[in-house]
Structures are given as structure tokens and as C-alpha cells.
mmCIF file of C-alpha atoms in Angstrom:
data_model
loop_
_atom_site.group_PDB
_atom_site.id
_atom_site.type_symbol
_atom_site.label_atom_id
_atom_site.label_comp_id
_atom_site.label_asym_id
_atom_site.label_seq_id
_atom_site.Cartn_x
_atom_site.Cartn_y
_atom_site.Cartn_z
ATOM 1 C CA UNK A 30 126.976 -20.226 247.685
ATOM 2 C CA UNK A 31 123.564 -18.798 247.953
ATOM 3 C CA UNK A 32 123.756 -16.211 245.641
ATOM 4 C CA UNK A 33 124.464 -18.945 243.062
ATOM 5 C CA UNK A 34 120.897 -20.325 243.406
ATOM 6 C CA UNK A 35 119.283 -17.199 241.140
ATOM 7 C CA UNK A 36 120.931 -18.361 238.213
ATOM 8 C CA UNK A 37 118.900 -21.205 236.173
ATOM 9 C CA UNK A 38 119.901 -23.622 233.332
ATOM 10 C CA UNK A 39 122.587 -22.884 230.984
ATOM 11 C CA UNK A 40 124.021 -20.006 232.284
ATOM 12 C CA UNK A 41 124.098 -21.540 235.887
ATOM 13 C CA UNK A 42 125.657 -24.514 234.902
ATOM 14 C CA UNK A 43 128.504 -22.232 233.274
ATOM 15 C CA UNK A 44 129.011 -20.048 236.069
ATOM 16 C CA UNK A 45 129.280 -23.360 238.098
ATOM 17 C CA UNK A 46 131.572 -24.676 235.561
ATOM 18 C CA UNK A 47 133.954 -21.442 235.851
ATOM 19 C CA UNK A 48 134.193 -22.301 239.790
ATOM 20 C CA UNK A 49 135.245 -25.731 239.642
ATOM 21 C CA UNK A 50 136.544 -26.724 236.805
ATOM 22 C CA UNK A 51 139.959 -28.373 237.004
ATOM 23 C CA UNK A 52 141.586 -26.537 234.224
ATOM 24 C CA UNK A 53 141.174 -23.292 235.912
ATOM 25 C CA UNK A 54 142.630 -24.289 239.351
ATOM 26 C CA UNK A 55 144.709 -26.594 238.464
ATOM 27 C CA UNK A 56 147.971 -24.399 237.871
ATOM 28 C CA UNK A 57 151.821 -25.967 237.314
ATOM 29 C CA UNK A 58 154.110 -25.452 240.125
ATOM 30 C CA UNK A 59 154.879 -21.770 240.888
ATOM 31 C CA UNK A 60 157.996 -20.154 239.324
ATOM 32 C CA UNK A 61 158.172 -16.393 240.899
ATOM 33 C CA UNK A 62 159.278 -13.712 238.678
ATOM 34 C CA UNK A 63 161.501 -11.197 240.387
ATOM 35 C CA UNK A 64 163.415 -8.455 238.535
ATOM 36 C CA UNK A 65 165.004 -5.281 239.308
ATOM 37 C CA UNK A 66 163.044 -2.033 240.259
ATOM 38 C CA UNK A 67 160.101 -1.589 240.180
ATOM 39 C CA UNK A 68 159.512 -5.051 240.225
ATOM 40 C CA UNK A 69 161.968 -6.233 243.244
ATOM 41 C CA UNK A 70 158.936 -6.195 245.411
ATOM 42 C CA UNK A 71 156.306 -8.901 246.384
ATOM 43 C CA UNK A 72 153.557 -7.592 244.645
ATOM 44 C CA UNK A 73 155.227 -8.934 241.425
ATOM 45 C CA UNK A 74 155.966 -12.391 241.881
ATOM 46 C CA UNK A 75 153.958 -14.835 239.327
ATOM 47 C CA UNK A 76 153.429 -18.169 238.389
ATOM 48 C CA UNK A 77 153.891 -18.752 234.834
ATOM 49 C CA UNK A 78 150.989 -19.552 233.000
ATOM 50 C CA UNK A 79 149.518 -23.166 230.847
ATOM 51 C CA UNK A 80 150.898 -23.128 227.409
ATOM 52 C CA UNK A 81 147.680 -22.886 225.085
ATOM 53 C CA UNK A 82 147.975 -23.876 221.612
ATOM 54 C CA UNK A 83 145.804 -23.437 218.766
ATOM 55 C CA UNK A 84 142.934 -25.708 217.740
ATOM 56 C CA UNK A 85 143.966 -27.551 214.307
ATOM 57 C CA UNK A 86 141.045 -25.493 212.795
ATOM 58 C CA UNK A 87 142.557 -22.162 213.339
ATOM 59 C CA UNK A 88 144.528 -19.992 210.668
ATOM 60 C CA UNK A 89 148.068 -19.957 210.906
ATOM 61 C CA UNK A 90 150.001 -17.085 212.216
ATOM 62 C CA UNK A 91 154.280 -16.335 211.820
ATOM 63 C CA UNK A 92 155.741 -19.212 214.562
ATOM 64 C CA UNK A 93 157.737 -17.308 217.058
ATOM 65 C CA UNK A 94 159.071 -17.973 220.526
ATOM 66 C CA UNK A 95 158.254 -14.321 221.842
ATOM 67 C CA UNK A 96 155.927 -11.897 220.754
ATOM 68 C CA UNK A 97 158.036 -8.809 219.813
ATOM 69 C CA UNK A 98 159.660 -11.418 216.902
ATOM 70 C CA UNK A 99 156.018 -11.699 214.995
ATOM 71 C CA UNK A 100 154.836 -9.497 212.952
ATOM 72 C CA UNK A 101 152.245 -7.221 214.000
ATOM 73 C CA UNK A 102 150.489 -6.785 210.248
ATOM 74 C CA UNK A 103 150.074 -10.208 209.869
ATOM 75 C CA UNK A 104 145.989 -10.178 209.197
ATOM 76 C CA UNK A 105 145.332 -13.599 211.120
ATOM 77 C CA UNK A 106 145.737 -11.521 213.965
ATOM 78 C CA UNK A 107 143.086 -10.592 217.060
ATOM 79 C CA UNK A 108 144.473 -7.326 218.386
ATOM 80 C CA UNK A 109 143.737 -6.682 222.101
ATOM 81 C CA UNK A 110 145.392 -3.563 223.950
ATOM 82 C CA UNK A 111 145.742 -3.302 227.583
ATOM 83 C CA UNK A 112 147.689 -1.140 230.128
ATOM 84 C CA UNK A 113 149.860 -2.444 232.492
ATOM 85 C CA UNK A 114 150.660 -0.524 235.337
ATOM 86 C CA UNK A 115 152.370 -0.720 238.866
ATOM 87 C CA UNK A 116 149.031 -0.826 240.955
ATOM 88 C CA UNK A 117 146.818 -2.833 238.566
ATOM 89 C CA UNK A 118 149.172 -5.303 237.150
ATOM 90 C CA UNK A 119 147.863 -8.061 238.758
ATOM 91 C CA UNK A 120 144.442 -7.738 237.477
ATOM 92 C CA UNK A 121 145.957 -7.015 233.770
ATOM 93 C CA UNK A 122 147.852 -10.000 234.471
ATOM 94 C CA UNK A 123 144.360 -12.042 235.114
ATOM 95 C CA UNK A 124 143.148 -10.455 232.194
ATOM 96 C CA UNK A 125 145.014 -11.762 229.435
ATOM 97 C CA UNK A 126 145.256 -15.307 231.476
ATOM 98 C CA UNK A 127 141.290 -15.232 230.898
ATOM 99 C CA UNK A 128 141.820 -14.164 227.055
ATOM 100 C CA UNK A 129 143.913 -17.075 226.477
ATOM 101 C CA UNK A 130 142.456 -19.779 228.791
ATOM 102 C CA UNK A 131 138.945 -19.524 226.281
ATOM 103 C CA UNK A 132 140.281 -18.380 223.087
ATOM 104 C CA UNK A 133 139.663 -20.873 220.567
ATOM 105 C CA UNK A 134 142.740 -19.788 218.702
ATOM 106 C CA UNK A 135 145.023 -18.128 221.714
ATOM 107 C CA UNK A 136 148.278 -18.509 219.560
ATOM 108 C CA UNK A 137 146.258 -15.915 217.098
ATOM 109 C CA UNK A 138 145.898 -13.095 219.727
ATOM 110 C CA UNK A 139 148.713 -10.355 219.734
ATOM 111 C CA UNK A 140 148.665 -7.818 222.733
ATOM 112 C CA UNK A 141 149.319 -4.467 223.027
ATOM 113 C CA UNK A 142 150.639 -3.746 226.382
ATOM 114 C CA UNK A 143 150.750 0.452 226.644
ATOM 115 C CA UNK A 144 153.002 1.527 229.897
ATOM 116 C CA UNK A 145 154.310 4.270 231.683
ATOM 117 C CA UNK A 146 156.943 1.516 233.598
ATOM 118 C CA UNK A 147 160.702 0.753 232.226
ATOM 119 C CA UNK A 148 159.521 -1.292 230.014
ATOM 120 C CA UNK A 149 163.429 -4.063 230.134
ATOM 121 C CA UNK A 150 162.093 -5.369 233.066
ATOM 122 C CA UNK A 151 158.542 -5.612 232.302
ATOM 123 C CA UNK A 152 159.100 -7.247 229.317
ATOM 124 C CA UNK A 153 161.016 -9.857 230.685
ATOM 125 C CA UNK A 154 158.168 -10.118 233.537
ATOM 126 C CA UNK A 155 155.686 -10.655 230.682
ATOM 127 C CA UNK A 156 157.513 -13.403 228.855
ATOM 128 C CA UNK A 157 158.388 -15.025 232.174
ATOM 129 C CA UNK A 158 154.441 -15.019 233.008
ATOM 130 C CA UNK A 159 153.279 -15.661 229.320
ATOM 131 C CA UNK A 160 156.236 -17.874 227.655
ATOM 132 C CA UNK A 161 154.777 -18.286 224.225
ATOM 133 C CA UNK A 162 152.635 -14.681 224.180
ATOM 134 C CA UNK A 163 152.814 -13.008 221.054
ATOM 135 C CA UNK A 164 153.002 -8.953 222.530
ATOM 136 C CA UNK A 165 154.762 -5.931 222.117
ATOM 137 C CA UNK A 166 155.086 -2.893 224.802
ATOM 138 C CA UNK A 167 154.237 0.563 223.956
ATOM 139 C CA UNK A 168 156.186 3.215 226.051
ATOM 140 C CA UNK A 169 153.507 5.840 226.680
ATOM 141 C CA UNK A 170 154.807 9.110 227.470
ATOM 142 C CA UNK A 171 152.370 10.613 230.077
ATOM 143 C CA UNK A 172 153.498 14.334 229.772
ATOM 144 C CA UNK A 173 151.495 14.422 226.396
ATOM 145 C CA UNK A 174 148.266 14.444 228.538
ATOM 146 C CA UNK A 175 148.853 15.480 232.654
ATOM 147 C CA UNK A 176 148.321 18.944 231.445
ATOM 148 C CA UNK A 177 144.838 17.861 230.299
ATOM 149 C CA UNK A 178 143.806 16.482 233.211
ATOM 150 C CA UNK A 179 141.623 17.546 235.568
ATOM 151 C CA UNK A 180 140.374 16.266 239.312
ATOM 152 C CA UNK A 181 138.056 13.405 239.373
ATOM 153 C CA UNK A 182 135.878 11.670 242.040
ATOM 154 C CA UNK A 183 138.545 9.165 242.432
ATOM 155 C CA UNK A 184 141.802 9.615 242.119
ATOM 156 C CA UNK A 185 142.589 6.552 240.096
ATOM 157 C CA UNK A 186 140.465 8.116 237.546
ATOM 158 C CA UNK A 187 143.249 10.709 237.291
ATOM 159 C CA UNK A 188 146.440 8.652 236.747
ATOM 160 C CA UNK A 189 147.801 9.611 232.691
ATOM 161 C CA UNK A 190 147.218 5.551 231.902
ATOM 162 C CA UNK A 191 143.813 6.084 231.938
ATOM 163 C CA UNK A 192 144.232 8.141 228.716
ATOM 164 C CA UNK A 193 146.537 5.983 226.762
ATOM 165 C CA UNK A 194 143.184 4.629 224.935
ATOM 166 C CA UNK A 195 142.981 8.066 223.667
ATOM 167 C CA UNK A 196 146.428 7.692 221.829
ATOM 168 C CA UNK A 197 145.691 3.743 220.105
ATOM 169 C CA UNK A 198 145.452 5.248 216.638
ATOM 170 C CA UNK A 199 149.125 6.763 216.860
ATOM 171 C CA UNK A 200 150.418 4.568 219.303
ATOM 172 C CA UNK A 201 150.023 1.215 217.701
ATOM 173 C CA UNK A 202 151.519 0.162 213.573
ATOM 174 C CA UNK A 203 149.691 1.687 210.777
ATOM 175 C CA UNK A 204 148.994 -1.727 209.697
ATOM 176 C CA UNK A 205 147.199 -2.591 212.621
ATOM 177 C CA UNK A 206 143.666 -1.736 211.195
ATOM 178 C CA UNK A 207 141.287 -2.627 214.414
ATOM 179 C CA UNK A 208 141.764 -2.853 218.375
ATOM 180 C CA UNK A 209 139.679 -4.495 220.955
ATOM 181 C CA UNK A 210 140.381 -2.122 224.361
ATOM 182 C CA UNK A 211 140.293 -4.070 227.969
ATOM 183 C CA UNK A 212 140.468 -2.420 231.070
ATOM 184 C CA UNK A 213 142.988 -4.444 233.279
ATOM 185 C CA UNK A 214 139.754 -5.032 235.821
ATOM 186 C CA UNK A 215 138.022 -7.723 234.121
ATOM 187 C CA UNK A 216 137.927 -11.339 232.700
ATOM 188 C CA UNK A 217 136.841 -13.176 229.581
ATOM 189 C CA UNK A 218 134.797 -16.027 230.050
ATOM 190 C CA UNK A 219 134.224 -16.546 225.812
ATOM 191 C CA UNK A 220 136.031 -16.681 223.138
ATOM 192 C CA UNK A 221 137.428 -13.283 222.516
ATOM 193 C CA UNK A 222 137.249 -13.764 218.401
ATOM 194 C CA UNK A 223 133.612 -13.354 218.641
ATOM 195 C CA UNK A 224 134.203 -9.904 219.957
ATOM 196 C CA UNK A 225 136.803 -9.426 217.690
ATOM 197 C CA UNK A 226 133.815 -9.781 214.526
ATOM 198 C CA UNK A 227 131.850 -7.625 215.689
ATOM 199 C CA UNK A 228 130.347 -5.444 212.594
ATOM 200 C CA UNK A 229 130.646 -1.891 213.395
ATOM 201 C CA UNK A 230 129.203 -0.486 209.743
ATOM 202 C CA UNK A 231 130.367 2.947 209.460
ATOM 203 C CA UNK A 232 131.141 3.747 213.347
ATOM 204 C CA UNK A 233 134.482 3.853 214.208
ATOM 205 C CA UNK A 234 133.874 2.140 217.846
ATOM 206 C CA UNK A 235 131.418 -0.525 218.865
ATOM 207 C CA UNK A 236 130.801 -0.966 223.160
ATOM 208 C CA UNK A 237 127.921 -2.081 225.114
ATOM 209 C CA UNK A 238 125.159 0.631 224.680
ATOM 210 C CA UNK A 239 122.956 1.327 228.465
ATOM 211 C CA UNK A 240 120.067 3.745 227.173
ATOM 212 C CA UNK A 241 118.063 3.476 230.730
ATOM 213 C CA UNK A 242 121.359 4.721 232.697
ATOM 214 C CA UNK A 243 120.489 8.687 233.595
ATOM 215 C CA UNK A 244 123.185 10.339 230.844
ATOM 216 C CA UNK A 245 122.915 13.951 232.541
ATOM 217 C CA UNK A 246 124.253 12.893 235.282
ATOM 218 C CA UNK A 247 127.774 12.099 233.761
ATOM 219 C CA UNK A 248 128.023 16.390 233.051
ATOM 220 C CA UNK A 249 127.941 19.552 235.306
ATOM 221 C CA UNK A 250 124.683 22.121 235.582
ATOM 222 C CA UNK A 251 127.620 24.287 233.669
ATOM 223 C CA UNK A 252 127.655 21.910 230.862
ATOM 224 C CA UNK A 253 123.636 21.506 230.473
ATOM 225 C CA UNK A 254 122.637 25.089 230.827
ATOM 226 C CA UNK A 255 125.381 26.097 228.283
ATOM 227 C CA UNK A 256 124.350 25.785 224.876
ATOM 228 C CA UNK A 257 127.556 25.774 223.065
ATOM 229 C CA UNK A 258 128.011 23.026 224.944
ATOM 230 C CA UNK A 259 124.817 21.044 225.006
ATOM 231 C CA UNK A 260 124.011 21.263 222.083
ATOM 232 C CA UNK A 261 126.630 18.407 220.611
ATOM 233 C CA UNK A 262 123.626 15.986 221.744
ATOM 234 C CA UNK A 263 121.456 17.780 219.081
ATOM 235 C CA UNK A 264 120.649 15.556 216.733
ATOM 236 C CA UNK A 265 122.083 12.620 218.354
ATOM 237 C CA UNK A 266 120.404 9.952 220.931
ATOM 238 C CA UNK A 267 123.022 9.786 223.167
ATOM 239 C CA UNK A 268 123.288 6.558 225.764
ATOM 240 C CA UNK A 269 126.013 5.927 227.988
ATOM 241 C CA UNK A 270 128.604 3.320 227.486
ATOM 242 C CA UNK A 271 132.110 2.127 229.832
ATOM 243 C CA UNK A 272 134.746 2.546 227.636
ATOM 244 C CA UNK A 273 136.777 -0.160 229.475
ATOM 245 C CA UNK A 274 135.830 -2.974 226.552
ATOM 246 C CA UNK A 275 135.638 -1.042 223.146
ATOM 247 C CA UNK A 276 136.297 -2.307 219.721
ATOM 248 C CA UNK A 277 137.754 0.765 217.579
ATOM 249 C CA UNK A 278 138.197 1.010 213.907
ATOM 250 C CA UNK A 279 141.703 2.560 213.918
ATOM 251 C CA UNK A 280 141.423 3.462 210.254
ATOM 252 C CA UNK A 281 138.144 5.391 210.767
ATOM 253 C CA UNK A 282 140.250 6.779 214.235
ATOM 254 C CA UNK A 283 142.907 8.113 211.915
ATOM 255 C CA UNK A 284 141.139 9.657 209.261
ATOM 256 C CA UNK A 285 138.787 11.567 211.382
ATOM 257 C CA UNK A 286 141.336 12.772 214.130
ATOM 258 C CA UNK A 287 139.185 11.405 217.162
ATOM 259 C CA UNK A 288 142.117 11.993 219.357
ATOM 260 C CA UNK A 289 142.141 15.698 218.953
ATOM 261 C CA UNK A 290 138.770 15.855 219.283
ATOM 262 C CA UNK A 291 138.742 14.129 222.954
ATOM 263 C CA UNK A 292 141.814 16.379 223.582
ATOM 264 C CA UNK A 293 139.718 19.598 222.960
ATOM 265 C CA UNK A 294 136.462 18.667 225.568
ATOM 266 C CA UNK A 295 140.086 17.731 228.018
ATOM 267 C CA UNK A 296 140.854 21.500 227.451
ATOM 268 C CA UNK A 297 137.745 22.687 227.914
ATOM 269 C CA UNK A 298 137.220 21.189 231.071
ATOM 270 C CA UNK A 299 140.081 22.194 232.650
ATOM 271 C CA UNK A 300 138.516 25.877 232.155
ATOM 272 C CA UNK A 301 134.992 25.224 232.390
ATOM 273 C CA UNK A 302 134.606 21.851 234.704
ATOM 274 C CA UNK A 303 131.582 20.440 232.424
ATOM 275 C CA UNK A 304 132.433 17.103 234.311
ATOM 276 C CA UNK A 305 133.603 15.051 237.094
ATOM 277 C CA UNK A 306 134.628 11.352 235.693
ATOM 278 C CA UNK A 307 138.072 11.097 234.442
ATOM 279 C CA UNK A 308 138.343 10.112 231.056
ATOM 280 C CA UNK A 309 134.956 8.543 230.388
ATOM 281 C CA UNK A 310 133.135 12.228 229.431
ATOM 282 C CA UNK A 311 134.939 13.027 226.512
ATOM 283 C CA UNK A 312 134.334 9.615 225.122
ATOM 284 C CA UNK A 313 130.895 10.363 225.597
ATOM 285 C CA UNK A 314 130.923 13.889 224.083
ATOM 286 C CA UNK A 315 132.624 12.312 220.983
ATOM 287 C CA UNK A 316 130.924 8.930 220.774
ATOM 288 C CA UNK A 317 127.428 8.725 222.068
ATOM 289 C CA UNK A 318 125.081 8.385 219.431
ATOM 290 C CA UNK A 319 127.478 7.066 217.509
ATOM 291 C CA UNK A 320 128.528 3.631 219.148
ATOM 292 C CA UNK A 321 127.993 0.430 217.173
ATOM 293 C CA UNK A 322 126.146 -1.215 220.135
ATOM 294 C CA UNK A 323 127.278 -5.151 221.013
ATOM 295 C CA UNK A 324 125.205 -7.380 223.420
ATOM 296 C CA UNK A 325 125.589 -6.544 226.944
ATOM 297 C CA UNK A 326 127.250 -10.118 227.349
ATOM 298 C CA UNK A 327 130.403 -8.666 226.995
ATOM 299 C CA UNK A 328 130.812 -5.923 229.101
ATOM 300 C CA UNK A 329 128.756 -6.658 233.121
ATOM 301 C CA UNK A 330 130.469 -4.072 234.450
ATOM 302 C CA UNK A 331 129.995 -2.472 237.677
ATOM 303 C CA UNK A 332 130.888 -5.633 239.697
ATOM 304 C CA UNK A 333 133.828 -3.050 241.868
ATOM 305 C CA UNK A 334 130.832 -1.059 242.890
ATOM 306 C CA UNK A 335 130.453 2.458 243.586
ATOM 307 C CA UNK A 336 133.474 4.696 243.210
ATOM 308 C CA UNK A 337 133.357 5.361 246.618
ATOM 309 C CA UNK A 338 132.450 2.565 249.111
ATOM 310 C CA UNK A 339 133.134 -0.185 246.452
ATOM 311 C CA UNK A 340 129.949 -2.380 247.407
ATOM 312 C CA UNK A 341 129.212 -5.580 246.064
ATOM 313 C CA UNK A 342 126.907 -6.014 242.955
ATOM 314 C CA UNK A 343 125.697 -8.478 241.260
ATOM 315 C CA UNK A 344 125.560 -9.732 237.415
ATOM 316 C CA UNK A 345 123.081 -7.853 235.483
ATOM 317 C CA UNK A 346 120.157 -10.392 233.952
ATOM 318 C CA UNK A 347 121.059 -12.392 231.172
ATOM 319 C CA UNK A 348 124.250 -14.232 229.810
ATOM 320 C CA UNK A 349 127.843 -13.684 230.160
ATOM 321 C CA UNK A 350 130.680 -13.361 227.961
ATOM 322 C CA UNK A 351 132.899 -10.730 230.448
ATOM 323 C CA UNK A 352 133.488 -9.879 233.694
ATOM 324 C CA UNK A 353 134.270 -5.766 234.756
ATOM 325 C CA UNK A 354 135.025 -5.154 238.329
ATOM 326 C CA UNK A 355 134.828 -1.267 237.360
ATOM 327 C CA UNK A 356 134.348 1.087 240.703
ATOM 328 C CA UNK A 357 136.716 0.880 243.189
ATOM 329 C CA UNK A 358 136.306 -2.244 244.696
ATOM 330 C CA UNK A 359 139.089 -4.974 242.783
ATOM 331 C CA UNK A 360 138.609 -8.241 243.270
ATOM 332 C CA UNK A 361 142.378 -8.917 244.254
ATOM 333 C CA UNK A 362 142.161 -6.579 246.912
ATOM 334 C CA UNK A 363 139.173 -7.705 248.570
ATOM 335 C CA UNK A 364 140.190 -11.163 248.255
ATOM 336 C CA UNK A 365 143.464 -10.779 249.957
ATOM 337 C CA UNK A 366 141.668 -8.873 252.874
ATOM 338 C CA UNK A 367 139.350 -11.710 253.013
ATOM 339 C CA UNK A 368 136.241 -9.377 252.274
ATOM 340 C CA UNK A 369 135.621 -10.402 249.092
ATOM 341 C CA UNK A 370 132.549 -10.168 247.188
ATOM 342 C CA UNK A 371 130.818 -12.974 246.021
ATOM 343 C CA UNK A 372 131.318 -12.803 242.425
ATOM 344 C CA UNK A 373 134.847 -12.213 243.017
ATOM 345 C CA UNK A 374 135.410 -15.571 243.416
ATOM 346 C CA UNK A 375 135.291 -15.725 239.360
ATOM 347 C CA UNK A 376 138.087 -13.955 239.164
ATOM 348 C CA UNK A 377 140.446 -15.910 240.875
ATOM 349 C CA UNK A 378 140.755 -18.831 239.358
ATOM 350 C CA UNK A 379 142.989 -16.385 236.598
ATOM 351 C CA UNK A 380 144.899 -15.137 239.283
ATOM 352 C CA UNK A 381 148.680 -15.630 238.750
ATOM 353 C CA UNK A 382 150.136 -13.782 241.089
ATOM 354 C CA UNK A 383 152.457 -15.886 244.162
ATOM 355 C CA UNK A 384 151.723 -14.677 247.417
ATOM 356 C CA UNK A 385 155.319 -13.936 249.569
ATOM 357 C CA UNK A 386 155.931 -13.039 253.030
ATOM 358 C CA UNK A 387 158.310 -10.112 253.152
ATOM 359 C CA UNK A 388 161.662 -10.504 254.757
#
């Protein structure tokens, strides 16, 4: 593994680690989950995962055997959210196995699954995968925002899932006071607590900050050369930031209505077209300027490529906490068309999914 060789002390030595190490290919025998439709089909068979179990130093949390039994306002907590969906399942699937497999404290972290499936069936697909996951599944009505949305580059970009981060405040408990967001395209290679402290001050959402990226290009020539429209940057310093791996102050969220603010720039762009990215604009329009920024560590994203041809990238300089395969090139895919990118060979070791032959 060539590639491998540009890597030097530490962080080599991890990435090394992640390959080989027992504990991440060493999986117990295969039990395949089937269930009625939609998930009758082979693309949703999975081996259940390792029990984790808390290190004797972590706080307690409420002892349940599932996750809908705890209770979601218990402040021990680490709240992650997540969408789970019919074509990226797999790779949310990975997602939280990588959450668990190097939290310190995995019996502390409570996920909130948002999905546009029948949610009977998925829930028993969850527990089946995840046997002692503490979870709960959000129904998320997509007719709330298809009218908002307009064409993208990609059509992936356009399914309503995309959007449930929009709705976390009003979605999720009152109680629940602060979120991390994951994309379903990535893996944790750290202990997701230390994301979970970030200090955000008085911002309501802390991401990854990338001040060299070229911000005009994420809006139209309509957008730039109209002022009413421009000129929310006034004033601000605006740098671009993937909103796939946010942490969001809910409370802040709530009090200040973000959600109706994204929804208006949604509006406005169905009449105008001030953009061309899906859902990633009016995050920017709202937030830029006015992200908490955390270390890059957490979010090398861009290993899925361009959102057209998908080529392969590699890691950005510097360490490594997470893994985004953001573009259209998946990791899952690629692997089981045997053109896989190098680094995509870190995400499989999290890969629970049972390949079947069809009958």
C-alpha cells in the first residue's frame, strides 16, 4: 500500500493500526437480518455487531435492554443524530459501528435515527444490528420540505432526507439541549465525547471552518450581483464549512428560529436560483461567519470525490479523528465493484452488512 508510505510517525502508525487490527476484523459469526418490505431484499442483511460496554470510569446512564426504554433527558448522555435511509443505510450502518467501536463510554451515546422508511421494521433491523443501542427513530415527514426544494447538481442532493437536519430543533425532546449531526458517509476513528465538548461560546453550531476554499463559488452571478442578497455577508467573514458533522446548540436553535430562517433562502431559491448545492447554501447563508470552528481532525471530507466523476482523494495534511466520503463516490459501492479507492479500505473494517446471492 504505497500510498501509505506519505504518512510518518504517529499518525501512520494509527492509520496502520485501523487496517489491521484484530478487533476491527475480527467480527462474530454472521446473523442476517431480514424483515418485511422494504427490507426483504439483499441489500439489508447484517451481521450483528460486538457488544461494547462502558469503561468503569464512565458516568452511569438508566440500564436498559433497548434504546427507546431510556430516557432521552438523562444529562449523561452524548446525542448523535443520523438519517437512515433505503440507499445509504449501509454506510449509516458503518457509521454508528465506528461511533461505538472508539467511544470510551459507548453505553453513554443515544442516537437519533430521523427516517422517511416504516419505521416497525427498521426498528427491529436496528436492534437486531445494535442489540444493546440506546436509540429512538424519528418519523420525518418529507412533504414539510419537497415544496422547497429545488434541482441540484446531483440528484442525491435533492432527496427530502437531506433536510431533516434542518428540522433537529423540533424534531428531537425539548430536553435534549445539544446534537452532534453525522452524515451516514463517514467513520469515527476517536472518541466521539471529545467532539461532543466542544465549546461553542455564544454560536449556536460549531463545524470544521475551510477559509482558503473559493466561497463564491457555492452561489449564482444572480445571487452576487444582487444586493439584497449579497449583502447578508456584510459584516461577516464568511468561510465555507460541510454541514455533514455539525455540533448544534438546540436551545440557541429554538430561541432564534434557525429553521425558518433556512426555510426562507429554500423559498427564495426556488424563485430566484441564487444556488446550485442542495441543502448546503442555506446553511451557509445562515451560518457562515458565525460557526464555532473545531480542528479539521474531525471532519476530512471530500474522500467520495467530485460530485460528478467521484475520483479518489486523499486525506488532507495533518491528524485524523473522522472519515467523510462526501461526493459521490461511497466507499461501499466502489468496494463491491472492486474499484475502490485506496482510503476506502478504512471504511470497511465497520462494514456490517452480509453479502447474499439472490435467488
Amino acid at each position: 500500500m504505497r500510498w501509505l508510505l506519505r504518512f510518518s510517525g504517529f499518525f501512520s502508525a494509527a492509520l496502520i493500526m485501523i487496517i489491521l487490527s484484530p478487533s476491527l476484523q475480527s467480527f462474530p459469526p454472521a446473523e442476517a437480518i431480514r424483515s418485511s418490505s422494504p427490507f426483504s431484499d439483499h441489500r439489508f442483511s447484517f451481521r450483528s455487531s460486538p457488544a461494547f460496554r462502558n469503561a468503569d470510569e464512565c458516568r452511569s446512564t438508566t440500564t436498559a435492554t433497548s434504546g427507546t426504554a431510556v430516557n432521552v433527558c438523562d444529562p449523561s448522555l452524548v446525542h448523535v443524530a443520523i438519517t437512515l435511509d433505503v440507499d445509504y443505510l449501509r454506510g449509516s450502518i458503518a457509521a454508528v459501528h465506528s461511533v461505538l467501536q472508539h467511544s470510551f463510554c459507548p453505553e453513554n451515546v443515544f442516537f437519533h435515527f430521523l427516517t422517511s422508511i416504516e419505521t416497525q421494521n427498521l426498528e427491529t433491523l436496528v436492534k437486531s444490528t445494535f442489540p444493546n443501542l440506546k436509540f429512538k427513530l424519528y418519523a420525518f415527514d418529507d412533504r414539510i420540505v419537497r415544496p422547497l426544494i429545488s434541482t441540484s447538481v446531483r440528484q442525491a442532493l435533492e432527496q427530502p432526507l437531506n433536510y431533516a437536519r434542518n428540522y433537529l430543533a423540533s424534531l428531537l425532546e425539548p430536553c435534549v439541549r445539544r446534537v452532534i449531526y453525522l452524515d451516514s458517509d463517514l467513520i469515527l476513528v476517536d472518541d466521539i465525547a471529545k467532539l461532543w465538548n466542544t465549546r461553542l461560546g455564544y454560536k449556536t453550531i460549531g463545524a470544521p471552518e475551510y477559509c482558503h476554499a473559493n466561497f463564491t463559488k457555492y452561489f449564482t452571478p444572480v445571487f452576487w450581483s444582487d444586493k439584497r442578497y449579497s449583502n447578508i455577508f456584510k459584516n461577516r467573514k464568511p468561510c465555507y464549512f460541510n454541514t455533514g458533522v455539525m455540533v448544534i446548540d438546540l436551545v440557541k436553535w429554538r430561541a432564534q428560529g434557525y429553521t425558518r430562517r433556512i426555510e426562507r433562502w429554500m423559498e427564495i431559491q426556488r424563485k430566484e436560483r441564487i444556488y446550485e448545492l442542495g441543502s448546503l447554501p442555506p446553511f451557509l447563508l445562515v451560518f457562515a461567519g458565525h460557526v464555532a470552528p473545531i480542528e479539521h481532525r474531525w471532519n476530512q471530507h471530500g474522500l467520495g470525490g467530485d460530485n460528478v466523476r467521484g475520483s479518489c482523494r486523499d486525506l488532507h495534511p495533518g491528524p485524523v479523528s473522522l472519515l467523510h466520503w462526501s461526493g459521490s463516490g461511497k466507499p461501499w459501492m466502489r468496494l463491491d465493484a472492486r474499484n475502490a479507492c485506496p482510503l476506502d479500505s478504512l471504511w470497511a473494517p465497520y462494514d456490517l452488512y452480509v453479502h447474499t446471492t439472490r435467488r
